[in-house]
Amino acid sequence: MPFGNTHNQMKMKYSSEQEYPDLSKHNNHMAKVLTQDMYKKLRERATPSGFTIDGVIQTGVDNPGHPFIMTVGCVAGDEETYEVFKDLLDPVIEDRHGGYKPTDKHKTDLNSDNLKGGDDLDPNYVLSSRVRTGRSIRGFSLPPHCSRGERRAVEKLSIEALASLSGDLKGKYYALKNMTEAEQQQLIDDHFLFDKPVSPLLLASGMARDWPDARGIWHNDNKTFLVWVNEEDHLRVISMQKGGNMKEVFTRFCTGLTKIESLFKERSHEFMWNEHLGYVLTCPSNLGTGLRAGVHVKLPNLSKNAKFEEVLKKLRLQKRGTGGVDTAAVGGVFDISNADRLGFSEVELVQMVVDGVKLLVDMEKRLEKGQSIDDLMPAQK
Amino acid sequence: MYSFTRLISKRNTAVLLAGLGAGTAGFLLSENSSLAAEAKKKLYPPSSDYPDLRKHNNCMASALTPAIYAKLRDKVTPNNWTLDQCIQTGVDNPGHPFIKTVGCVAGDEESYEVFAELFDPVIKDRHNGYDPRVMKHPTDLDASKITHGMFDENYVLSSRVRTGRSIRGLSLPPACSRAERREVERVAVTALAGLKGDLAGRYYSLGDMTDKEQQQLIDDHFLFDKPVSPLLTCAFMARDWPDARGIWHNNDKTFLIWVNEEDHTRVISMEKGGNMKRVFERFCNGLKQVEHLIQERGWEFMWNERLGYILTCPSNLGTGLRAGVHVRLPKLSKDPRFSKILDNLRLQKRGTGGVDTAATGDTFDISNLDRLGKSEVELVQLVVDGVNYLIECEKRLEKGQDIKIPSPIVQFRK
């Protein structure tokens, strides 16, 4: 909760054993890492804006997880969370991001010229291409912790910055609480509208407070560049279009992001970023690039093949249903995207997706013809 | 208009350090938090935080003016609970045009005092004009005073009385820490273990029960589950579920206590059939014994003469009592005067699944509307008299005779 969570001081009357959560039935990164001793140490701390360990872990306590799916189980309430609670978050990050060490440095590369190819994914298979990331505005608390005043300030700044975009990036902002029925329907039809979170993972962290106050959607007139304001992060930035020209999608993504960043800087604001964690976002799973580059691709044969999972793993790709995270695939169409976020640059991750999807489509074509895919099996990336 | 450049200049050091990924020392609670919090309060005046309640229809939204918010935003209870935390559920749940919800909860006993400027008008709105500033609430748990408390069992299928009790000195479900919640459980379970005779029983912790125990509790209609209503989840009541939650019931299955659901304890006395008097006798007897058992160990219930028994939701203040029956009223329920009759008798109908359910067939859950300003005995008598009247009406309609709408019951003793 916002501003100097002095409520925490009341808990100090009780011993750390009495306050320590029961994690015996839990399966998430936080539960794996948070020992009694660690909890004892961290409960005495707070970030400058008053975020405390219980705020960090509440979502992981309330959501024990799934035997097969390892959720993160903790969130940041502000930029300093990652410092003040590093005893917990460093091992969580290491576990979640493939062994990323507290001393590692993250590379940021938003120069789309460095992407090789990517403009020719077969549109008979690749139905759409999309790149998304998030950005946080330095100096403001993050969605689990922010007050209404802060959230509105983030919205106001974002509207001002986005209003200055021009050319093919010129667009319009739709505040969630003010939109007309017609606007709402259009945004739904365009698959742009986001709704109040229903996932208990998000609700338990406090991100849906005060909905829909200061939440909104901005998109360009061409409907290829979209920004979500105050959903799970301060900003979620999405570039998308039908077909397989990932290069174009990524180029617009980079151009747009760079432009938005400079517009914020003109107004004396910057994005939360550091050379260890890259871009700082609410969920530790989105640190680094915060980038998910993906396609909707038809793989009816490959997806039934015994080697499908293994191939994806080797390519460092992840599959989802076309409804996004936690949905099932429909009609052999999958959402295929990079599994990594941290420790690889934006260009590197999009390159993996481009090269990987190309290979998947080649495999699909082979299987269509009843041919083997054994010689196409990739090495582990 | 605020220039947010001031934000950066004030927090430069922390921001720079964070920006370099350098080790900022662990900020200890007392120093940096309160300094930064003070700075933030200046940057964000109450007007910037005042919630947008224009589309809201709940008691909190009706009462919370910008002036009251400005006055109360920076106050804290002795447990450091804030106004924003009290009202979060009402901000997140705008309400329904036909149903006016309360829209705020207490985090502790002192919330009702520290934030009285909000809670008093909310209480007045919800409890038909009861003014906590000048009125006193009567408590009366002497069940012997009830008359005509045996209903015709051709109509009344079951009788039930419930209330809640909070343990003084421990925060309420929206605010409590895990340790406090576990302490509530410990205090309650220890006391309940001291009950004897027809009240002797057993505790089932939600987290530890076996599948078999769970099924039995479901079959008995005793089991409560993690709240799904956003009214409750937005009030932070479901945190850490199912830690320190449980159900106690006596061996006879007529006296039941819920621990750490929406209140510290919910106490329920129930039986099949129409013997409301006996249900209420057991209710009073059980409550008194539990109170005695916790007092032996130095605890007491939250109570004061202004608000009666203190519970999480302002709607349950006073007696916290809902006395009700499941009653068959096939003819009366179809009569157009049914609602008016209930209104005048200060009764409420619900479906037999409880609050927010619809009636199935002709069987209704009929209970008292009021909670505060009338004693337990008064409310139960009101239900007894009212249900007897409804049954009379039903019998008259069966015989083809006409019925009368009764005069409305007087609100508060003058």
CSV table of N, CA and C in Angstrom, one decimal, chain A residues 1 3-4 6-14 17-22 25 39 43-50 52 54 57-58 61-62 79-80 83-84 138-141 147-150 152-153 156 177-178 196 208-211 213 267-270 273-275, chain B residues 1 4-5 7-8 11 14-15 18-24 26-30 32-33 36-37 40-41 44 47-52 54-55 69 73 76 79-81 84-85 87-88 91-92 170-171 175 177-180 182 207-208 226 236 238-241 243:
chain,number,residue,atom,x,y,z
A,1,MET,N,0.8,-1.2,0.0
A,1,MET,CA,0.0,0.0,0.0
A,1,MET,C,0.9,1.2,0.0
A,3,PHE,N,2.8,4.8,0.3
A,3,PHE,CA,3.4,5.8,1.2
A,3,PHE,C,3.7,5.4,2.6
A,4,GLY,N,4.9,5.0,2.8
A,4,GLY,CA,5.4,4.7,4.1
A,4,GLY,C,4.5,3.7,4.8
A,6,THR,N,3.9,2.1,7.2
A,6,THR,CA,4.2,2.0,8.6
A,6,THR,C,3.4,0.9,9.3
A,7,HIS,N,2.4,0.4,8.6
A,7,HIS,CA,1.6,-0.7,9.1
A,7,HIS,C,2.6,-1.9,9.4
A,8,ASN,N,3.7,-1.9,8.7
A,8,ASN,CA,4.7,-2.9,8.9
A,8,ASN,C,5.3,-2.9,10.3
A,9,GLN,N,5.4,-1.7,10.9
A,9,GLN,CA,6.0,-1.6,12.2
A,9,GLN,C,5.2,-2.3,13.2
A,10,MET,N,3.9,-2.4,13.0
A,10,MET,CA,3.0,-3.1,14.0
A,10,MET,C,3.4,-4.6,14.0
A,11,LYS,N,3.8,-5.1,12.9
A,11,LYS,CA,4.1,-6.5,12.8
A,11,LYS,C,5.4,-6.9,13.6
A,12,MET,N,6.2,-5.8,13.8
A,12,MET,CA,7.5,-6.1,14.4
A,12,MET,C,7.3,-6.5,15.9
A,13,LYS,N,6.0,-6.3,16.4
A,13,LYS,CA,5.7,-6.8,17.8
A,13,LYS,C,5.8,-8.3,17.8
A,14,TYR,N,5.6,-8.9,16.7
A,14,TYR,CA,5.6,-10.4,16.7
A,14,TYR,C,6.9,-10.9,16.2
A,17,GLU,N,9.3,-15.7,13.4
A,17,GLU,CA,8.7,-17.1,13.3
A,17,GLU,C,7.2,-17.0,13.3
A,18,GLN,N,6.6,-16.1,14.0
A,18,GLN,CA,5.2,-16.0,14.1
A,18,GLN,C,4.6,-15.4,12.8
A,19,GLU,N,5.4,-14.6,12.1
A,19,GLU,CA,4.9,-13.9,10.9
A,19,GLU,C,5.3,-14.7,9.6
A,20,TYR,N,6.3,-15.6,9.7
A,20,TYR,CA,6.8,-16.3,8.5
A,20,TYR,C,5.6,-17.0,7.9
A,21,PRO,N,5.4,-16.9,6.5
A,21,PRO,CA,4.3,-17.5,5.9
A,21,PRO,C,4.5,-19.1,5.8
A,22,ASP,N,3.4,-19.8,5.7
A,22,ASP,CA,3.4,-21.2,5.6
A,22,ASP,C,3.6,-21.5,4.1
A,25,LYS,N,3.2,-25.9,1.0
A,25,LYS,CA,2.5,-26.5,-0.1
A,25,LYS,C,2.8,-25.7,-1.4
A,39,TYR,N,13.7,-14.2,5.8
A,39,TYR,CA,12.5,-13.4,6.1
A,39,TYR,C,12.8,-12.5,7.3
A,43,ARG,N,12.4,-8.5,6.9
A,43,ARG,CA,11.2,-7.9,7.4
A,43,ARG,C,11.5,-6.5,8.1
A,44,GLU,N,12.7,-6.3,8.4
A,44,GLU,CA,13.1,-5.0,9.1
A,44,GLU,C,13.3,-3.9,8.1
A,45,ARG,N,13.2,-4.2,6.8
A,45,ARG,CA,13.6,-3.2,5.8
A,45,ARG,C,12.3,-2.6,5.2
A,46,ALA,N,12.5,-1.5,4.5
A,46,ALA,CA,11.5,-0.9,3.7
A,46,ALA,C,12.2,-0.1,2.6
A,47,THR,N,11.7,0.0,1.4
A,47,THR,CA,12.2,0.9,0.4
A,47,THR,C,11.9,2.3,0.8
A,48,PRO,N,12.5,3.4,0.2
A,48,PRO,CA,12.2,4.7,0.6
A,48,PRO,C,10.7,5.1,0.5
A,49,SER,N,10.0,4.4,-0.4
A,49,SER,CA,8.6,4.8,-0.5
A,49,SER,C,7.7,3.8,0.4
A,50,GLY,N,8.4,3.0,1.2
A,50,GLY,CA,7.6,2.2,2.2
A,50,GLY,C,7.2,0.9,1.7
A,52,THR,N,7.5,-3.1,1.6
A,52,THR,CA,8.1,-4.0,2.5
A,52,THR,C,8.0,-5.5,2.0
A,54,ASP,N,6.5,-8.1,2.9
A,54,ASP,CA,5.2,-8.7,2.7
A,54,ASP,C,4.5,-8.3,1.5
A,57,ILE,N,6.0,-10.3,-1.4
A,57,ILE,CA,5.7,-11.7,-1.5
A,57,ILE,C,4.2,-12.1,-1.4
A,58,GLN,N,3.4,-11.1,-1.2
A,58,GLN,CA,2.0,-11.5,-0.9
A,58,GLN,C,1.4,-12.3,-2.0
A,61,VAL,N,2.5,-15.9,-1.7
A,61,VAL,CA,1.9,-16.6,-0.5
A,61,VAL,C,0.5,-17.0,-0.9
A,62,ASP,N,-0.3,-16.1,-1.6
A,62,ASP,CA,-1.7,-16.3,-1.9
A,62,ASP,C,-1.9,-17.3,-3.0
A,79,GLU,N,11.4,0.9,-7.9
A,79,GLU,CA,12.7,0.5,-8.4
A,79,GLU,C,13.6,0.0,-7.4
A,80,GLU,N,13.6,0.6,-6.2
A,80,GLU,CA,14.5,0.2,-5.1
A,80,GLU,C,14.3,-1.2,-4.5
A,83,GLU,N,16.9,-3.6,-5.0
A,83,GLU,CA,18.1,-3.4,-4.2
A,83,GLU,C,17.9,-3.8,-2.8
A,84,VAL,N,16.9,-3.2,-2.2
A,84,VAL,CA,16.6,-3.4,-0.8
A,84,VAL,C,16.3,-4.9,-0.5
A,138,ARG,N,10.9,6.3,-14.0
A,138,ARG,CA,11.7,6.5,-12.8
A,138,ARG,C,11.1,7.5,-11.9
A,139,GLY,N,11.1,7.2,-10.6
A,139,GLY,CA,10.6,8.2,-9.7
A,139,GLY,C,9.1,7.9,-9.2
A,140,PHE,N,8.5,6.9,-9.8
A,140,PHE,CA,7.1,6.6,-9.5
A,140,PHE,C,7.1,5.2,-9.0
A,141,SER,N,6.2,4.9,-8.0
A,141,SER,CA,6.0,3.5,-7.5
A,141,SER,C,5.4,2.7,-8.6
A,147,SER,N,0.1,5.0,-5.4
A,147,SER,CA,-1.1,5.6,-4.9
A,147,SER,C,-1.9,6.1,-6.2
A,148,ARG,N,-3.1,6.5,-6.0
A,148,ARG,CA,-3.9,7.0,-7.1
A,148,ARG,C,-3.2,8.2,-7.7
A,149,GLY,N,-2.7,9.1,-6.8
A,149,GLY,CA,-2.0,10.3,-7.3
A,149,GLY,C,-0.8,9.9,-8.2
A,150,GLU,N,0.0,9.0,-7.8
A,150,GLU,CA,1.1,8.6,-8.7
A,150,GLU,C,0.6,8.0,-10.0
A,152,ARG,N,-2.0,8.5,-11.6
A,152,ARG,CA,-2.6,9.5,-12.5
A,152,ARG,C,-1.4,10.3,-13.1
A,153,ALA,N,-0.4,10.6,-12.3
A,153,ALA,CA,0.8,11.3,-12.8
A,153,ALA,C,1.4,10.5,-13.9
A,156,LYS,N,-0.8,11.0,-16.9
A,156,LYS,CA,-0.7,12.3,-17.5
A,156,LYS,C,0.6,12.5,-18.3
A,177,LYS,N,-11.8,4.7,-18.4
A,177,LYS,CA,-13.0,5.1,-17.7
A,177,LYS,C,-13.9,6.1,-18.5
A,178,ASN,N,-13.3,6.6,-19.6
A,178,ASN,CA,-14.1,7.6,-20.4
A,178,ASN,C,-14.6,7.1,-21.7
A,196,LYS,N,-9.7,-5.4,-16.8
A,196,LYS,CA,-9.3,-5.5,-15.4
A,196,LYS,C,-8.8,-6.9,-15.2
A,208,ALA,N,-4.7,-4.3,-9.3
A,208,ALA,CA,-5.9,-3.9,-9.9
A,208,ALA,C,-6.7,-2.8,-9.1
A,209,ARG,N,-6.0,-2.3,-8.0
A,209,ARG,CA,-6.7,-1.3,-7.2
A,209,ARG,C,-7.1,-0.1,-8.0
A,210,ASP,N,-8.3,0.4,-7.6
A,210,ASP,CA,-8.8,1.7,-8.2
A,210,ASP,C,-9.2,1.5,-9.6
A,211,TRP,N,-9.3,0.3,-10.2
A,211,TRP,CA,-9.7,0.2,-11.6
A,211,TRP,C,-11.0,0.9,-11.9
A,213,ASP,N,-9.3,3.7,-12.9
A,213,ASP,CA,-8.7,5.0,-12.7
A,213,ASP,C,-7.3,5.1,-13.3
A,267,ARG,N,10.8,15.9,-20.9
A,267,ARG,CA,10.0,16.4,-19.8
A,267,ARG,C,10.7,16.0,-18.5
A,268,SER,N,12.0,15.8,-18.5
A,268,SER,CA,12.8,15.5,-17.3
A,268,SER,C,12.5,14.1,-16.7
A,269,HIS,N,12.0,13.2,-17.5
A,269,HIS,CA,11.8,11.9,-16.9
A,269,HIS,C,12.5,10.8,-17.7
A,270,GLU,N,12.9,9.8,-17.0
A,270,GLU,CA,13.6,8.7,-17.8
A,270,GLU,C,13.0,7.4,-17.4
A,273,TRP,N,16.1,2.0,-15.5
A,273,TRP,CA,17.1,1.1,-16.2
A,273,TRP,C,18.4,1.1,-15.5
A,274,ASN,N,19.1,-0.1,-15.4
A,274,ASN,CA,20.4,-0.1,-14.9
A,274,ASN,C,21.2,-1.2,-15.6
A,275,GLU,N,22.5,-1.2,-15.5
A,275,GLU,CA,23.3,-2.0,-16.4
A,275,GLU,C,23.3,-3.5,-15.9
B,1,MET,N,-1.3,23.3,-11.0
B,1,MET,CA,-0.7,22.2,-11.7
B,1,MET,C,0.7,21.8,-11.2
B,4,PHE,N,6.4,17.9,-12.2
B,4,PHE,CA,6.9,16.7,-11.6
B,4,PHE,C,8.5,16.7,-11.6
B,5,THR,N,9.0,17.7,-12.1
B,5,THR,CA,10.5,17.8,-12.1
B,5,THR,C,11.0,17.8,-10.6
B,7,LEU,N,10.0,16.1,-8.3
B,7,LEU,CA,10.1,14.7,-7.9
B,7,LEU,C,11.6,14.2,-8.0
B,8,ILE,N,12.2,14.5,-9.2
B,8,ILE,CA,13.5,14.0,-9.4
B,8,ILE,C,14.5,14.6,-8.5
B,11,ARG,N,14.5,13.2,-5.0
B,11,ARG,CA,14.9,11.8,-4.8
B,11,ARG,C,16.2,11.4,-5.5
B,14,ALA,N,18.8,8.6,-4.0
B,14,ALA,CA,18.3,7.2,-4.1
B,14,ALA,C,18.1,6.8,-5.5
B,15,VAL,N,17.7,7.7,-6.4
B,15,VAL,CA,17.5,7.4,-7.8
B,15,VAL,C,18.8,7.1,-8.5
B,18,ALA,N,20.2,3.8,-7.4
B,18,ALA,CA,19.4,2.7,-8.0
B,18,ALA,C,19.8,2.6,-9.5
B,19,GLY,N,20.0,3.8,-10.1
B,19,GLY,CA,20.3,3.8,-11.5
B,19,GLY,C,21.6,3.1,-11.8
B,20,LEU,N,22.5,3.2,-10.9
B,20,LEU,CA,23.9,2.6,-11.1
B,20,LEU,C,23.8,1.1,-10.7
B,21,GLY,N,22.7,0.7,-10.2
B,21,GLY,CA,22.6,-0.7,-9.7
B,21,GLY,C,23.6,-0.9,-8.5
B,22,ALA,N,24.0,0.2,-7.9
B,22,ALA,CA,24.9,0.1,-6.8
B,22,ALA,C,24.2,-0.3,-5.6
B,23,GLY,N,24.9,-0.9,-4.6
B,23,GLY,CA,24.2,-1.3,-3.4
B,23,GLY,C,23.8,-0.2,-2.5
B,24,THR,N,22.5,0.0,-2.5
B,24,THR,CA,21.9,1.0,-1.6
B,24,THR,C,21.8,0.2,-0.3
B,26,GLY,N,20.5,-1.4,3.1
B,26,GLY,CA,19.1,-1.7,3.5
B,26,GLY,C,18.5,-0.6,4.2
B,27,PHE,N,17.4,-0.1,3.7
B,27,PHE,CA,16.7,1.0,4.4
B,27,PHE,C,16.0,0.5,5.6
B,28,LEU,N,16.4,1.0,6.8
B,28,LEU,CA,15.7,0.5,8.0
B,28,LEU,C,14.4,1.3,8.1
B,29,LEU,N,13.4,0.6,8.6
B,29,LEU,CA,12.0,1.1,8.7
B,29,LEU,C,11.9,2.6,9.2
B,30,SER,N,12.5,2.8,10.3
B,30,SER,CA,12.2,4.1,10.9
B,30,SER,C,12.7,5.3,10.2
B,32,ASN,N,14.5,6.1,6.7
B,32,ASN,CA,14.3,6.6,5.3
B,32,ASN,C,12.8,6.5,4.9
B,33,SER,N,12.1,5.5,5.3
B,33,SER,CA,10.7,5.3,4.9
B,33,SER,C,9.9,6.5,5.3
B,36,ALA,N,11.0,9.7,3.3
B,36,ALA,CA,10.5,9.7,1.9
B,36,ALA,C,9.0,9.8,1.9
B,37,ALA,N,8.3,9.1,2.9
B,37,ALA,CA,6.9,9.2,2.9
B,37,ALA,C,6.4,10.6,3.1
B,40,LYS,N,6.8,12.5,-0.1
B,40,LYS,CA,5.7,12.1,-1.0
B,40,LYS,C,4.4,12.8,-0.7
B,41,LYS,N,4.1,12.8,0.6
B,41,LYS,CA,2.8,13.4,1.0
B,41,LYS,C,2.7,14.9,0.5
B,44,TYR,N,2.2,14.9,-3.3
B,44,TYR,CA,0.8,14.4,-3.7
B,44,TYR,C,-0.2,14.8,-2.6
B,47,SER,N,-5.9,16.0,-2.8
B,47,SER,CA,-6.7,16.2,-4.0
B,47,SER,C,-6.2,15.3,-5.1
B,48,SER,N,-4.9,15.1,-5.2
B,48,SER,CA,-4.4,14.2,-6.3
B,48,SER,C,-4.7,12.8,-6.1
B,49,ASP,N,-5.0,12.4,-4.8
B,49,ASP,CA,-5.3,11.0,-4.5
B,49,ASP,C,-6.8,10.7,-4.3
B,50,TYR,N,-7.6,11.8,-4.3
B,50,TYR,CA,-9.0,11.6,-4.0
B,50,TYR,C,-9.6,10.7,-5.1
B,51,PRO,N,-10.3,9.6,-4.7
B,51,PRO,CA,-10.8,8.6,-5.7
B,51,PRO,C,-11.9,9.2,-6.5
B,52,ASP,N,-12.0,8.7,-7.8
B,52,ASP,CA,-13.1,9.1,-8.7
B,52,ASP,C,-14.3,8.3,-8.4
B,54,ARG,N,-17.5,9.1,-9.1
B,54,ARG,CA,-18.7,9.6,-9.9
B,54,ARG,C,-19.6,8.5,-10.3
B,55,LYS,N,-19.1,7.3,-10.6
B,55,LYS,CA,-19.9,6.2,-11.0
B,55,LYS,C,-20.3,5.3,-9.9
B,69,TYR,N,-11.9,13.5,3.0
B,69,TYR,CA,-10.7,12.8,2.5
B,69,TYR,C,-9.4,13.5,2.9
B,73,ARG,N,-6.8,11.6,5.2
B,73,ARG,CA,-5.9,10.8,4.4
B,73,ARG,C,-4.6,10.5,5.1
B,76,VAL,N,-3.5,7.9,10.9
B,76,VAL,CA,-3.3,6.4,11.0
B,76,VAL,C,-3.9,6.0,12.4
B,79,ASN,N,-2.4,1.1,15.0
B,79,ASN,CA,-1.8,0.0,14.3
B,79,ASN,C,-1.3,0.4,12.9
B,80,ASN,N,-1.4,1.8,12.7
B,80,ASN,CA,-0.9,2.3,11.4
B,80,ASN,C,-1.7,1.9,10.2
B,81,TRP,N,-3.0,1.8,10.5
B,81,TRP,CA,-4.0,1.5,9.4
B,81,TRP,C,-4.5,2.8,8.8
B,84,ASP,N,-7.2,5.1,3.2
B,84,ASP,CA,-7.2,4.5,1.9
B,84,ASP,C,-7.4,3.0,2.0
B,85,GLN,N,-6.9,2.4,3.0
B,85,GLN,CA,-7.1,0.9,3.2
B,85,GLN,C,-8.5,0.6,3.5
B,87,ILE,N,-11.1,2.2,2.6
B,87,ILE,CA,-12.1,2.5,1.5
B,87,ILE,C,-11.8,1.8,0.2
B,88,GLN,N,-10.6,1.1,0.2
B,88,GLN,CA,-10.2,0.4,-1.1
B,88,GLN,C,-11.3,-0.4,-1.7
B,91,VAL,N,-13.8,1.7,-3.5
B,91,VAL,CA,-13.3,2.3,-4.7
B,91,VAL,C,-13.3,1.3,-5.8
B,92,ASP,N,-12.9,0.1,-5.4
B,92,ASP,CA,-12.8,-1.0,-6.4
B,92,ASP,C,-14.1,-1.6,-6.9
B,170,LEU,N,-6.5,-7.2,18.6
B,170,LEU,CA,-5.9,-7.8,17.4
B,170,LEU,C,-6.6,-7.2,16.2
B,171,SER,N,-5.8,-6.9,15.1
B,171,SER,CA,-6.4,-6.3,14.0
B,171,SER,C,-7.4,-7.2,13.3
B,175,ALA,N,-6.7,-6.1,7.8
B,175,ALA,CA,-5.5,-5.5,8.2
B,175,ALA,C,-4.5,-6.5,8.9
B,177,SER,N,-1.9,-9.1,10.4
B,177,SER,CA,-0.7,-9.8,9.8
B,177,SER,C,-1.0,-11.3,10.0
B,178,ARG,N,-0.1,-12.1,9.5
B,178,ARG,CA,-0.2,-13.5,9.7
B,178,ARG,C,-0.2,-13.9,11.1
B,179,ALA,N,0.8,-13.3,11.9
B,179,ALA,CA,0.9,-13.6,13.3
B,179,ALA,C,-0.3,-13.3,14.1
B,180,GLU,N,-0.9,-12.1,13.7
B,180,GLU,CA,-2.2,-11.7,14.4
B,180,GLU,C,-3.3,-12.7,14.2
B,182,ARG,N,-3.1,-15.8,13.3
B,182,ARG,CA,-2.8,-17.0,14.0
B,182,ARG,C,-3.1,-16.9,15.5
B,207,GLY,N,-6.6,-25.6,6.5
B,207,GLY,CA,-5.4,-26.1,5.8
B,207,GLY,C,-5.0,-27.5,6.0
B,208,ASP,N,-5.5,-28.0,7.2
B,208,ASP,CA,-5.1,-29.4,7.6
B,208,ASP,C,-6.1,-30.5,7.5
B,226,LYS,N,-12.6,-20.0,0.4
B,226,LYS,CA,-12.0,-18.7,0.1
B,226,LYS,C,-13.0,-17.8,-0.5
B,236,PHE,N,-8.8,-7.0,1.1
B,236,PHE,CA,-7.6,-7.7,1.6
B,236,PHE,C,-7.9,-8.9,2.6
B,238,ALA,N,-8.7,-12.0,2.0
B,238,ALA,CA,-8.4,-13.4,1.6
B,238,ALA,C,-6.9,-13.6,1.6
B,239,ARG,N,-6.1,-12.6,2.1
B,239,ARG,CA,-4.6,-12.8,2.1
B,239,ARG,C,-4.2,-14.1,2.9
B,240,ASP,N,-3.2,-14.7,2.4
B,240,ASP,CA,-2.6,-15.8,3.1
B,240,ASP,C,-3.5,-17.1,3.2
B,241,TRP,N,-4.6,-17.0,2.5
B,241,TRP,CA,-5.5,-18.2,2.6
B,241,TRP,C,-4.8,-19.5,2.3
B,243,ASP,N,-4.3,-20.0,5.7
B,243,ASP,CA,-3.5,-19.9,6.9
B,243,ASP,C,-4.4,-19.4,8.1
